[in-house]
Amino acid sequence: MKKQIIPFAIPGLSLLLMLLLTSFALANEKSFLDTIKKTVKPFDARSVKKVRPVTRKTVLALEEYRGGSFRVLARKQEIKRYKCSNCHGEKPVLVKQGFELTHGNVIINHGRAGNELSCIDCHSEDDRDFLEDKKGRKIDFDHSYKLCGQCHFRQKRDWLGGAHGKRVSNWAGERVIYNCASCHNPHSPRFSKRFPATYSVPLN
Amino acid sequence: MSSPKKNEKQTVIQDVLEKPSSRRSFLKGASIAMAAGSAALATGCMATGDTTTSEEMKLRWQEYFKKHYRLMTAEEKKETVKRLERLAKIQNDLDVQIGTDPPIENVLYGYAFNISRCEGFMECVAACVKENNLDRKTNTQYIRIFEMEPGKLDPSTGDGQFYHKVPVENKFYMGVQCFHCENAPCIKACPTKATWREPDGIVVVDYNWCIGCRYCQAACPYFGRRFNWSQGEVPKEELTTKQHYLGNRRRPKGKMEKCTFCIQRTRKGRLPACVEACPTGSRVFGNLLDPESEIRFVLEHKKVFRMKENIGTEPKFWYFID
Ligand code: SF4
Ligand code: SF4
């Protein structure tokens, strides 16, 4: 009987022993995060064979990602009235074409209230087939991230790294990501309010 | 059915059942009984309908006695997959393809969720239901989205049942699903080893070895597991036919299921359905062992945290803030 009581008679010691043992165990036990941090060799994502090819049109980005080059979804073929120079040229414009040609459907909700952007803040004034940044450099519609990034530089840095925007369909294979205008309407970039796609049910 | 024929069948079954035998000779005897065209034998173990053919019975019989997935040889995996595909054809006239893709080497999957960008649209939930053939009758969902008050970070304080226009001013949204813990309590709780972690980090369930005790559900601190109260029902035209043995294949009644990071897609290099469907890009998925991956960028450059980090489950699912 007495023998069994002994360990409890010196709680200080057993507690100390327990603490020592657990701290030893913890020090020994490596978190999987350590393993992750230690892996510095890039994984060859293109070695994953079965990725589904991206069928939408893409272009090689003009900037570098951490692992080198990457592709973005092309934009131009999705713009209904591109090329803009078809209308924005020397040709005279008839009155009855007025509504269509003056882009009456475009509502600009971009920029601080009361200080909304105007068309030529982004579009080139002399060559409508291009965008133009603040330094007067022409930017192709397919590479609009160059334009958006001059104000939204934090988002652009995240987009290049992969914390903003996302890949198209595959995590492996060649890196193909969404362009700014693939998700955001450039004239009204905020997502509008709407009902959720579905509703939650109580857990079982 | 004429009665002499029935009697003949019953004697075969009785023979099999009453002869003192080891499990092996029992199985042998049983397969003779099967060959005799007996469907009645199996009624004790499996429910049968009138339309059951002897081929179907045979397949179901073989399925019933198959091994744990991790003990199967490549050949046995192939056979069970073939049986399951054939059964889907016989029972529901479905052409499904069930894969057994193994983990990709040097890949450990990780997931990150941007709580400052999610707007509560729930496209992810809808895509997950569709991709994983979740039961439409009981409305099973793997993902939950909580509408949260600013400053709170525990989903149980949020509203998990909202249905109104989103986003709501001054609220934020937090998605919860299985976090594929490195140190998963659900695995430790399972008495039959029906659930385990694959080398690529995905926590899976062998539906045939799960006994439905739900210990894992009780052990999971994160709303991660779902129970099949009934045999799942999916409209034929909405069925995802590209399946994985450990993923979105048909789950029997009374078994546990859960998010598998869309194992049927991710092992082919594709993104999980929820990531692909998210219109705001709040969901980031990738290979943690690749220093150039997006997920690693998030871990290195963003303020990240995991839920209930102090309990030591080591989830492979991070939340981050822009
Ligand atoms: S989140 Fe729950 S179900 Fe998923 S691995 Fe962790 S304990 Fe298991
Ligand atoms: S319900 Fe299935 S997976 Fe969960 S603990 Fe029980 S046997 Fe294991």
Coordinates of N, CA and C in Angstrom, one line a residue, chain B residues 185-195 209-216:
Chain B
P185 N -7.1 14.1 -35.3 CA -7.8 13.4 -34.2 C -8.7 12.4 -34.8
C186 N -9.3 12.7 -36.0 CA -10.3 11.7 -36.5 C -9.6 10.4 -36.8
I187 N -8.3 10.4 -37.3 CA -7.6 9.2 -37.6 C -7.4 8.4 -36.3
K188 N -7.0 9.1 -35.3 CA -6.7 8.4 -34.0 C -8.0 7.8 -33.5
A189 N -9.1 8.4 -33.7 CA -10.3 7.9 -33.1 C -10.9 6.7 -33.8
C190 N -10.5 6.5 -35.0 CA -11.2 5.4 -35.8 C -10.8 4.0 -35.3
P191 N -11.7 3.2 -34.9 CA -11.4 1.9 -34.4 C -11.0 0.9 -35.5
T192 N -11.4 1.1 -36.7 CA -11.2 0.1 -37.8 C -10.1 0.5 -38.8
K193 N -9.5 1.6 -38.5 CA -8.4 2.1 -39.5 C -9.1 2.4 -40.9
A194 N -10.3 2.8 -40.9 CA -11.0 3.1 -42.1 C -10.6 4.4 -42.6
T195 N -10.0 5.2 -41.8 CA -9.6 6.6 -42.2 C -8.1 6.8 -41.9
W209 N -14.6 0.0 -45.3 CA -14.2 -0.5 -44.0 C -14.7 0.4 -42.9
C210 N -15.3 1.5 -43.2 CA -16.0 2.3 -42.2 C -17.2 1.6 -41.7
I211 N -17.3 1.5 -40.3 CA -18.5 0.9 -39.7 C -19.6 1.9 -39.3
G212 N -19.3 3.1 -39.6 CA -20.3 4.1 -39.3 C -20.5 4.4 -37.8
C213 N -19.4 4.2 -37.0 CA -19.6 4.5 -35.6 C -19.5 6.0 -35.2
R214 N -19.0 6.8 -36.2 CA -19.0 8.2 -36.0 C -18.0 8.7 -34.9
Y215 N -17.1 7.9 -34.5 CA -16.1 8.4 -33.5 C -15.3 9.5 -34.1
C216 N -15.0 9.4 -35.4 CA -14.2 10.4 -36.1 C -14.9 11.8 -36.1

